[in-house]
Amino acid sequence: MRDLEGAVNERVAIPRRDGNGTIRTRIYKPANAKGPLPVVVYFHGGGFATGWPERHHAIYERLMKTRPCIIVAPVFRSSLEAPYPAGHDDCYDALLWARDNAESIGGNSQSIIVAGNSSGGGIALSTALRARDTEDVNIAFQMPLYPMVDDRSKNWSALPKDKITWTKEHGVMAWHLLLRGLRAEKRYDIPAYAVPALATDLSKLPPMLSYVGADDILMNEVKDIAERVEAAGNDVTFRVFDGLFHAMEDNVPDAQTTVDVHNWVEREFGRMIDQHCGAT
């Protein structure tokens, strides 16, 4: 897999806590940066079923340039390989590995951030919920970007067909693949770690930085979860961007709307690092 130019690239195999193999993980560091640095555990997008860390090199580069930080990006099991909770467990194991190994990779174990986009953003939020409940990790802040958090299509935004890049059909299939194990067992008590929108208690979560596009079928569910997290007493920085569609940064990276989103994320990410991790 390709490296990120201008950065230190490392590869590790994180042992799964259940003893079932290892998790291929990429680690990226700013060249010549002095530590200890904040550690961003980043979960890639891909509808739970596909994707890989290397596709997000551009965002890693922007984050590291905004504030020196280390990116830990696991290749978690896709829903095609195994349904929930396999991939989520991999992501949580990666978080615990980052906690335990932060110093050895030049990071600060007290400045760990969870982040991701789309399905990876949903996993970031579910990982924050799980860490809150177990008290395993004190997460500095979370950054779920246009996260997939609700499997109920009735809560998805209705958009003209010419503005949809992630469709209802995509969403139905993505959630079916992820939850097929639970549904095969005729489980009706779907856990909030799988579908964060089902969480009844959203209190005591780490500060949140999030956004979604107005032309994204996820808009309603993301706006709703952000409002609920804030109403539960948490610090939330959230914005809906007009003219932004799902994964627009991948499809039209040079569009002015995309540039505006990048500028906002970089500015707010830097502020969150300074506020919750200390200036680096």
C-alpha positions as YAML, in Angstrom:
chain: A
units: angstrom
residues:
- id: 1
  name: MET
  ca: [0.00, 0.00, 0.00]
- id: 2
  name: ARG
  ca: [1.22, 3.49, -0.83]
- id: 3
  name: ASP
  ca: [2.85, 5.76, 1.72]
- id: 4
  name: LEU
  ca: [1.97, 9.33, 2.61]
- id: 5
  name: GLU
  ca: [4.71, 11.51, 1.20]
- id: 6
  name: GLY
  ca: [6.40, 13.94, 3.56]
- id: 7
  name: ALA
  ca: [5.43, 11.97, 6.65]
- id: 8
  name: VAL
  ca: [6.88, 9.11, 8.67]
- id: 9
  name: ASN
  ca: [5.00, 5.94, 7.69]
- id: 10
  name: GLU
  ca: [4.89, 2.91, 9.95]
- id: 11
  name: ARG
  ca: [2.98, -0.34, 9.92]
- id: 12
  name: VAL
  ca: [1.98, -2.44, 12.91]
- id: 13
  name: ALA
  ca: [-0.08, -5.58, 13.45]
- id: 14
  name: ILE
  ca: [-2.29, -5.05, 16.49]
- id: 15
  name: PRO
  ca: [-3.26, -8.33, 18.21]
- id: 16
  name: ARG
  ca: [-6.99, -8.76, 18.64]
- id: 17
  name: ARG
  ca: [-7.92, -9.16, 22.28]
- id: 18
  name: ASP
  ca: [-10.00, -12.24, 21.46]
- id: 19
  name: GLY
  ca: [-6.89, -13.93, 20.06]
- id: 20
  name: ASN
  ca: [-8.33, -14.08, 16.54]
- id: 21
  name: GLY
  ca: [-5.41, -12.76, 14.48]
- id: 22
  name: THR
  ca: [-4.16, -9.22, 14.10]
- id: 23
  name: ILE
  ca: [-5.36, -5.87, 12.76]
- id: 24
  name: ARG
  ca: [-3.27, -4.31, 9.99]
- id: 25
  name: THR
  ca: [-2.73, -0.72, 11.07]
- id: 26
  name: ARG
  ca: [-1.06, 2.31, 9.50]
- id: 27
  name: ILE
  ca: [0.68, 4.94, 11.64]
- id: 28
  name: TYR
  ca: [1.50, 8.35, 10.22]
- id: 29
  name: LYS
  ca: [3.64, 11.00, 11.90]
- id: 30
  name: PRO
  ca: [4.76, 14.48, 10.89]
- id: 31
  name: ALA
  ca: [8.41, 14.45, 9.87]
- id: 32
  name: ASN
  ca: [10.71, 15.98, 12.51]
- id: 33
  name: ALA
  ca: [7.86, 16.77, 14.93]
- id: 34
  name: LYS
  ca: [8.71, 16.82, 18.62]
- id: 35
  name: GLY
  ca: [6.52, 14.76, 20.93]
- id: 36
  name: PRO
  ca: [4.66, 13.73, 22.83]
- id: 37
  name: LEU
  ca: [1.92, 14.44, 20.28]
- id: 38
  name: PRO
  ca: [-1.86, 13.98, 20.33]
- id: 39
  name: VAL
  ca: [-2.93, 10.65, 18.83]
- id: 40
  name: VAL
  ca: [-5.86, 10.54, 16.39]
- id: 41
  name: VAL
  ca: [-7.32, 7.04, 16.03]
- id: 42
  name: TYR
  ca: [-9.00, 7.37, 12.62]
- id: 43
  name: PHE
  ca: [-11.62, 4.95, 11.26]
- id: 44
  name: HIS
  ca: [-12.04, 4.94, 7.48]
- id: 45
  name: GLY
  ca: [-15.33, 5.21, 5.63]
- id: 46
  name: GLY
  ca: [-16.83, 2.76, 3.17]
- id: 47
  name: GLY
  ca: [-20.31, 1.86, 4.38]
- id: 48
  name: PHE
  ca: [-18.85, -0.64, 6.90]
- id: 49
  name: ALA
  ca: [-18.35, -2.99, 3.94]
- id: 50
  name: THR
  ca: [-15.30, -1.58, 2.16]
- id: 51
  name: GLY
  ca: [-12.63, 1.10, 2.42]
- id: 52
  name: TRP
  ca: [-9.06, 1.32, 3.64]
- id: 53
  name: PRO
  ca: [-6.95, 3.83, 5.59]
- id: 54
  name: GLU
  ca: [-4.82, 4.86, 2.60]
- id: 55
  name: ARG
  ca: [-7.77, 6.48, 0.83]
- id: 56
  name: HIS
  ca: [-7.78, 9.22, 3.49]
- id: 57
  name: HIS
  ca: [-4.18, 10.38, 3.17]
- id: 58
  name: ALA
  ca: [-5.37, 13.89, 2.27]
- id: 59
  name: ILE
  ca: [-7.22, 14.39, 5.55]
- id: 60
  name: TYR
  ca: [-4.37, 12.92, 7.60]
- id: 61
  name: GLU
  ca: [-2.02, 15.38, 5.93]
- id: 62
  name: ARG
  ca: [-4.33, 18.33, 6.65]
- id: 63
  name: LEU
  ca: [-4.74, 17.35, 10.30]
- id: 64
  name: MET
  ca: [-1.00, 16.89, 10.84]
- id: 65
  name: LYS
  ca: [-0.27, 20.25, 9.21]
- id: 66
  name: THR
  ca: [-2.92, 21.98, 11.32]
- id: 67
  name: ARG
  ca: [-1.42, 20.67, 14.55]
- id: 68
  name: PRO
  ca: [1.37, 18.07, 14.79]
- id: 69
  name: CYS
  ca: [-0.34, 14.80, 15.68]
- id: 70
  name: ILE
  ca: [-0.04, 11.06, 15.08]
- id: 71
  name: ILE
  ca: [-2.63, 9.17, 13.06]
- id: 72
  name: VAL
  ca: [-3.38, 5.54, 13.97]
- id: 73
  name: ALA
  ca: [-5.55, 4.06, 11.22]
- id: 74
  name: PRO
  ca: [-6.67, 0.42, 11.57]
- id: 75
  name: VAL
  ca: [-7.91, -1.84, 8.77]
- id: 76
  name: PHE
  ca: [-10.87, -3.19, 10.67]
- id: 77
  name: ARG
  ca: [-12.88, -6.18, 9.51]
- id: 78
  name: SER
  ca: [-15.51, -5.21, 6.94]
- id: 79
  name: SER
  ca: [-19.12, -6.30, 7.25]
- id: 80
  name: LEU
  ca: [-18.54, -8.46, 4.17]
- id: 81
  name: GLU
  ca: [-16.00, -10.46, 6.18]
- id: 82
  name: ALA
  ca: [-17.99, -10.57, 9.40]
- id: 83
  name: PRO
  ca: [-21.02, -8.62, 10.68]
- id: 84
  name: TYR
  ca: [-21.20, -6.55, 13.86]
- id: 85
  name: PRO
  ca: [-19.43, -6.61, 16.28]
- id: 86
  name: ALA
  ca: [-16.27, -7.75, 14.44]
- id: 87
  name: GLY
  ca: [-15.22, -4.44, 12.87]
- id: 88
  name: HIS
  ca: [-16.29, -2.42, 15.89]
- id: 89
  name: ASP
  ca: [-14.26, -4.68, 18.17]
- id: 90
  name: ASP
  ca: [-11.22, -4.18, 15.92]
- id: 91
  name: CYS
  ca: [-11.62, -0.41, 16.21]
- id: 92
  name: TYR
  ca: [-11.92, -0.60, 19.98]
- id: 93
  name: ASP
  ca: [-8.85, -2.84, 20.15]
- id: 94
  name: ALA
  ca: [-6.98, -0.22, 18.09]
- id: 95
  name: LEU
  ca: [-8.07, 2.47, 20.56]
- id: 96
  name: LEU
  ca: [-6.79, 0.42, 23.50]
- id: 97
  name: TRP
  ca: [-3.54, -0.25, 21.64]
- id: 98
  name: ALA
  ca: [-3.11, 3.49, 21.08]
- id: 99
  name: ARG
  ca: [-3.67, 4.09, 24.78]
- id: 100
  name: ASP
  ca: [-1.09, 1.48, 25.77]
- id: 101
  name: ASN
  ca: [1.50, 2.32, 23.12]
- id: 102
  name: ALA
  ca: [1.13, 6.08, 22.73]
- id: 103
  name: GLU
  ca: [4.48, 6.90, 24.32]
- id: 104
  name: SER
  ca: [6.37, 4.32, 22.27]
- id: 105
  name: ILE
  ca: [5.17, 5.89, 19.01]
- id: 106
  name: GLY
  ca: [5.84, 9.46, 20.19]
- id: 107
  name: GLY
  ca: [2.32, 10.23, 21.38]
- id: 108
  name: ASN
  ca: [0.56, 11.32, 24.55]
- id: 109
  name: SER
  ca: [-1.75, 8.73, 26.11]
- id: 110
  name: GLN
  ca: [-3.71, 11.56, 27.75]
- id: 111
  name: SER
  ca: [-4.46, 13.20, 24.39]
- id: 112
  name: ILE
  ca: [-6.24, 10.53, 22.38]
- id: 113
  name: ILE
  ca: [-8.87, 11.52, 19.81]
- id: 114
  name: VAL
  ca: [-11.28, 9.26, 17.92]
- id: 115
  name: ALA
  ca: [-12.31, 10.31, 14.42]
- id: 116
  name: GLY
  ca: [-13.71, 8.98, 11.18]
- id: 117
  name: ASN
  ca: [-15.93, 9.79, 8.24]
- id: 118
  name: SER
  ca: [-19.25, 8.30, 7.13]
- id: 119
  name: SER
  ca: [-19.41, 4.74, 8.54]
- id: 120
  name: GLY
  ca: [-16.07, 5.41, 10.24]
- id: 121
  name: GLY
  ca: [-17.64, 8.46, 11.85]
- id: 122
  name: GLY
  ca: [-20.40, 6.27, 13.23]
- id: 123
  name: ILE
  ca: [-17.78, 3.90, 14.61]
- id: 124
  name: ALA
  ca: [-15.98, 6.86, 16.20]
- id: 125
  name: LEU
  ca: [-19.15, 7.79, 18.08]
- id: 126
  name: SER
  ca: [-19.89, 4.19, 19.08]
- id: 127
  name: THR
  ca: [-16.28, 3.83, 20.26]
- id: 128
  name: ALA
  ca: [-16.69, 6.98, 22.37]
- id: 129
  name: LEU
  ca: [-19.86, 5.50, 23.89]
- id: 130
  name: ARG
  ca: [-18.09, 2.25, 24.69]
- id: 131
  name: ALA
  ca: [-15.07, 3.98, 26.20]
- id: 132
  name: ARG
  ca: [-17.39, 6.08, 28.37]
- id: 133
  name: ASP
  ca: [-19.18, 2.99, 29.65]
- id: 134
  name: THR
  ca: [-16.04, 0.95, 30.33]
- id: 135
  name: GLU
  ca: [-13.89, 3.91, 31.46]
- id: 136
  name: ASP
  ca: [-11.03, 2.25, 29.57]
- id: 137
  name: VAL
  ca: [-9.87, 5.43, 27.84]
- id: 138
  name: ASN
  ca: [-10.29, 9.11, 28.60]
- id: 139
  name: ILE
  ca: [-10.87, 10.40, 25.07]
- id: 140
  name: ALA
  ca: [-9.86, 14.05, 24.62]
- id: 141
  name: PHE
  ca: [-12.48, 14.67, 21.93]
- id: 142
  name: GLN
  ca: [-14.29, 12.91, 19.12]
- id: 143
  name: MET
  ca: [-14.58, 13.92, 15.47]
- id: 144
  name: PRO
  ca: [-17.34, 11.94, 13.69]
- id: 145
  name: LEU
  ca: [-17.58, 13.54, 10.22]
- id: 146
  name: TYR
  ca: [-20.97, 13.09, 8.46]
- id: 147
  name: PRO
  ca: [-21.34, 9.86, 10.47]
- id: 148
  name: MET
  ca: [-23.68, 6.97, 9.72]
- id: 149
  name: VAL
  ca: [-25.52, 6.58, 13.02]
- id: 150
  name: ASP
  ca: [-29.08, 5.42, 12.23]
- id: 151
  name: ASP
  ca: [-30.23, 2.30, 10.38]
- id: 152
  name: ARG
  ca: [-33.84, 3.50, 10.16]
- id: 153
  name: SER
  ca: [-34.42, 4.81, 6.64]
- id: 154
  name: LYS
  ca: [-37.46, 6.81, 7.77]
- id: 155
  name: ASN
  ca: [-35.01, 9.16, 9.49]
- id: 156
  name: TRP
  ca: [-32.92, 9.78, 6.37]
- id: 157
  name: SER
  ca: [-33.23, 13.03, 4.45]
- id: 158
  name: ALA
  ca: [-35.24, 13.14, 1.22]
- id: 159
  name: LEU
  ca: [-33.29, 14.71, -1.65]
- id: 160
  name: PRO
  ca: [-33.75, 15.18, -5.40]
- id: 161
  name: LYS
  ca: [-32.19, 12.28, -7.29]
- id: 162
  name: ASP
  ca: [-29.68, 14.54, -9.04]
- id: 163
  name: LYS
  ca: [-28.17, 15.50, -5.65]
- id: 164
  name: ILE
  ca: [-27.74, 12.03, -4.17]
- id: 165
  name: THR
  ca: [-24.35, 10.29, -4.13]
- id: 166
  name: TRP
  ca: [-25.13, 7.99, -1.18]
- id: 167
  name: THR
  ca: [-28.58, 6.59, -1.86]
- id: 168
  name: LYS
  ca: [-31.26, 4.97, 0.25]
- id: 169
  name: GLU
  ca: [-30.39, 1.67, -1.45]
- id: 170
  name: HIS
  ca: [-26.75, 2.08, -0.44]
- id: 171
  name: GLY
  ca: [-27.78, 2.76, 3.14]
- id: 172
  name: VAL
  ca: [-30.19, -0.17, 3.38]
- id: 173
  name: MET
  ca: [-27.56, -2.57, 2.06]
- id: 174
  name: ALA
  ca: [-24.81, -1.16, 4.31]
- id: 175
  name: TRP
  ca: [-26.86, -1.58, 7.46]
- id: 176
  name: HIS
  ca: [-28.16, -5.00, 6.38]
- id: 177
  name: LEU
  ca: [-24.62, -6.29, 5.96]
- id: 178
  name: LEU
  ca: [-23.52, -4.86, 9.29]
- id: 179
  name: LEU
  ca: [-26.50, -6.05, 11.32]
- id: 180
  name: ARG
  ca: [-27.27, -9.32, 9.53]
- id: 181
  name: GLY
  ca: [-25.94, -11.43, 12.37]
- id: 182
  name: LEU
  ca: [-28.18, -9.79, 14.94]
- id: 183
  name: ARG
  ca: [-31.17, -9.86, 12.63]
- id: 184
  name: ALA
  ca: [-30.63, -13.54, 11.85]
- id: 185
  name: GLU
  ca: [-30.91, -14.15, 15.59]
- id: 186
  name: LYS
  ca: [-34.18, -12.15, 15.50]
- id: 187
  name: ARG
  ca: [-32.62, -9.63, 17.84]
- id: 188
  name: TYR
  ca: [-34.75, -6.55, 18.37]
- id: 189
  name: ASP
  ca: [-32.52, -5.07, 21.06]
- id: 190
  name: ILE
  ca: [-29.94, -3.67, 18.62]
- id: 191
  name: PRO
  ca: [-27.10, -2.23, 20.76]
- id: 192
  name: ALA
  ca: [-26.23, 1.44, 20.59]
- id: 193
  name: TYR
  ca: [-22.61, 0.49, 19.89]
- id: 194
  name: ALA
  ca: [-23.88, -0.81, 16.53]
- id: 195
  name: VAL
  ca: [-26.43, 1.97, 15.90]
- id: 196
  name: PRO
  ca: [-25.52, 5.06, 17.97]
- id: 197
  name: ALA
  ca: [-28.85, 6.78, 17.24]
- id: 198
  name: LEU
  ca: [-30.48, 4.13, 19.45]
- id: 199
  name: ALA
  ca: [-28.52, 5.28, 22.50]
- id: 200
  name: THR
  ca: [-30.81, 6.53, 25.26]
- id: 201
  name: ASP
  ca: [-28.00, 7.96, 27.37]
- id: 202
  name: LEU
  ca: [-25.68, 10.37, 25.56]
- id: 203
  name: SER
  ca: [-24.32, 12.08, 28.65]
- id: 204
  name: LYS
  ca: [-20.66, 12.31, 29.70]
- id: 205
  name: LEU
  ca: [-19.30, 11.97, 26.19]
- id: 206
  name: PRO
  ca: [-16.08, 13.64, 25.04]
- id: 207
  name: PRO
  ca: [-16.43, 16.98, 23.23]
- id: 208
  name: MET
  ca: [-17.64, 16.52, 19.64]
- id: 209
  name: LEU
  ca: [-16.59, 18.14, 16.37]
- id: 210
  name: SER
  ca: [-18.85, 17.18, 13.47]
- id: 211
  name: TYR
  ca: [-20.43, 18.34, 10.22]
- id: 212
  name: VAL
  ca: [-22.72, 17.12, 7.47]
- id: 213
  name: GLY
  ca: [-23.81, 18.39, 4.08]
- id: 214
  name: ALA
  ca: [-27.30, 19.69, 3.38]
- id: 215
  name: ASP
  ca: [-27.29, 17.52, 0.22]
- id: 216
  name: ASP
  ca: [-26.55, 14.30, 2.11]
- id: 217
  name: ILE
  ca: [-29.27, 11.80, 3.01]
- id: 218
  name: LEU
  ca: [-27.51, 11.52, 6.39]
- id: 219
  name: MET
  ca: [-28.26, 15.17, 7.18]
- id: 220
  name: ASN
  ca: [-31.32, 14.59, 9.38]
- id: 221
  name: GLU
  ca: [-29.76, 11.78, 11.41]
- id: 222
  name: VAL
  ca: [-26.46, 13.60, 11.92]
- id: 223
  name: LYS
  ca: [-28.16, 16.86, 12.90]
- id: 224
  name: ASP
  ca: [-30.41, 14.96, 15.30]
- id: 225
  name: ILE
  ca: [-27.56, 13.09, 17.02]
- id: 226
  name: ALA
  ca: [-25.50, 16.28, 17.34]
- id: 227
  name: GLU
  ca: [-28.44, 18.09, 18.94]
- id: 228
  name: ARG
  ca: [-29.10, 15.18, 21.29]
- id: 229
  name: VAL
  ca: [-25.44, 14.93, 22.33]
- id: 230
  name: GLU
  ca: [-25.44, 18.66, 23.09]
- id: 231
  name: ALA
  ca: [-28.76, 18.48, 24.94]
- id: 232
  name: ALA
  ca: [-27.23, 15.75, 27.14]
- id: 233
  name: GLY
  ca: [-24.76, 18.33, 28.46]
- id: 234
  name: ASN
  ca: [-21.78, 17.77, 26.17]
- id: 235
  name: ASP
  ca: [-19.64, 20.28, 24.29]
- id: 236
  name: VAL
  ca: [-20.59, 20.10, 20.60]
- id: 237
  name: THR
  ca: [-19.26, 22.03, 17.60]
- id: 238
  name: PHE
  ca: [-21.46, 21.21, 14.62]
- id: 239
  name: ARG
  ca: [-22.31, 22.67, 11.23]
- id: 240
  name: VAL
  ca: [-24.50, 21.85, 8.24]
- id: 241
  name: PHE
  ca: [-22.84, 22.95, 4.98]
- id: 242
  name: ASP
  ca: [-25.10, 24.09, 2.15]
- id: 243
  name: GLY
  ca: [-24.31, 22.55, -1.22]
- id: 244
  name: LEU
  ca: [-22.26, 19.73, 0.27]
- id: 245
  name: PHE
  ca: [-23.03, 16.14, -0.67]
- id: 246
  name: HIS
  ca: [-21.85, 12.85, 0.82]
- id: 247
  name: ALA
  ca: [-18.09, 12.27, 0.57]
- id: 248
  name: MET
  ca: [-17.72, 15.41, -1.55]
- id: 249
  name: GLU
  ca: [-14.10, 15.79, -0.43]
- id: 250
  name: ASP
  ca: [-13.27, 12.55, -2.24]
- id: 251
  name: ASN
  ca: [-15.23, 13.28, -5.41]
- id: 252
  name: VAL
  ca: [-14.62, 17.00, -6.05]
- id: 253
  name: PRO
  ca: [-11.73, 17.99, -3.78]
- id: 254
  name: ASP
  ca: [-11.10, 21.31, -5.54]
- id: 255
  name: ALA
  ca: [-14.68, 22.64, -5.39]
- id: 256
  name: GLN
  ca: [-15.09, 25.81, -3.35]
- id: 257
  name: THR
  ca: [-17.59, 24.14, -1.02]
- id: 258
  name: THR
  ca: [-15.09, 21.38, -0.32]
- id: 259
  name: VAL
  ca: [-12.35, 23.92, 0.32]
- id: 260
  name: ASP
  ca: [-14.64, 25.78, 2.73]
- id: 261
  name: VAL
  ca: [-15.30, 22.54, 4.63]
- id: 262
  name: HIS
  ca: [-11.59, 21.74, 4.84]
- id: 263
  name: ASN
  ca: [-10.80, 25.23, 6.14]
- id: 264
  name: TRP
  ca: [-13.51, 24.98, 8.79]
- id: 265
  name: VAL
  ca: [-12.44, 21.50, 9.93]
- id: 266
  name: GLU
  ca: [-8.78, 22.54, 10.14]
- id: 267
  name: ARG
  ca: [-9.59, 25.67, 12.14]
- id: 268
  name: GLU
  ca: [-11.90, 23.84, 14.56]
- id: 269
  name: PHE
  ca: [-9.59, 20.84, 14.87]
- id: 270
  name: GLY
  ca: [-6.75, 23.16, 15.83]
- id: 271
  name: ARG
  ca: [-8.96, 24.89, 18.39]
- id: 272
  name: MET
  ca: [-10.06, 21.56, 19.86]
- id: 273
  name: ILE
  ca: [-6.45, 20.34, 20.09]
- id: 274
  name: ASP
  ca: [-5.43, 23.54, 21.89]
- id: 275
  name: GLN
  ca: [-8.43, 23.43, 24.22]
- id: 276
  name: HIS
  ca: [-8.56, 19.75, 25.06]
- id: 277
  name: CYS
  ca: [-5.03, 18.48, 24.47]
- id: 278
  name: GLY
  ca: [-2.96, 21.56, 25.21]
- id: 279
  name: ALA
  ca: [-0.99, 23.50, 22.64]
- id: 280
  name: THR
  ca: [1.62, 21.48, 20.78]
...
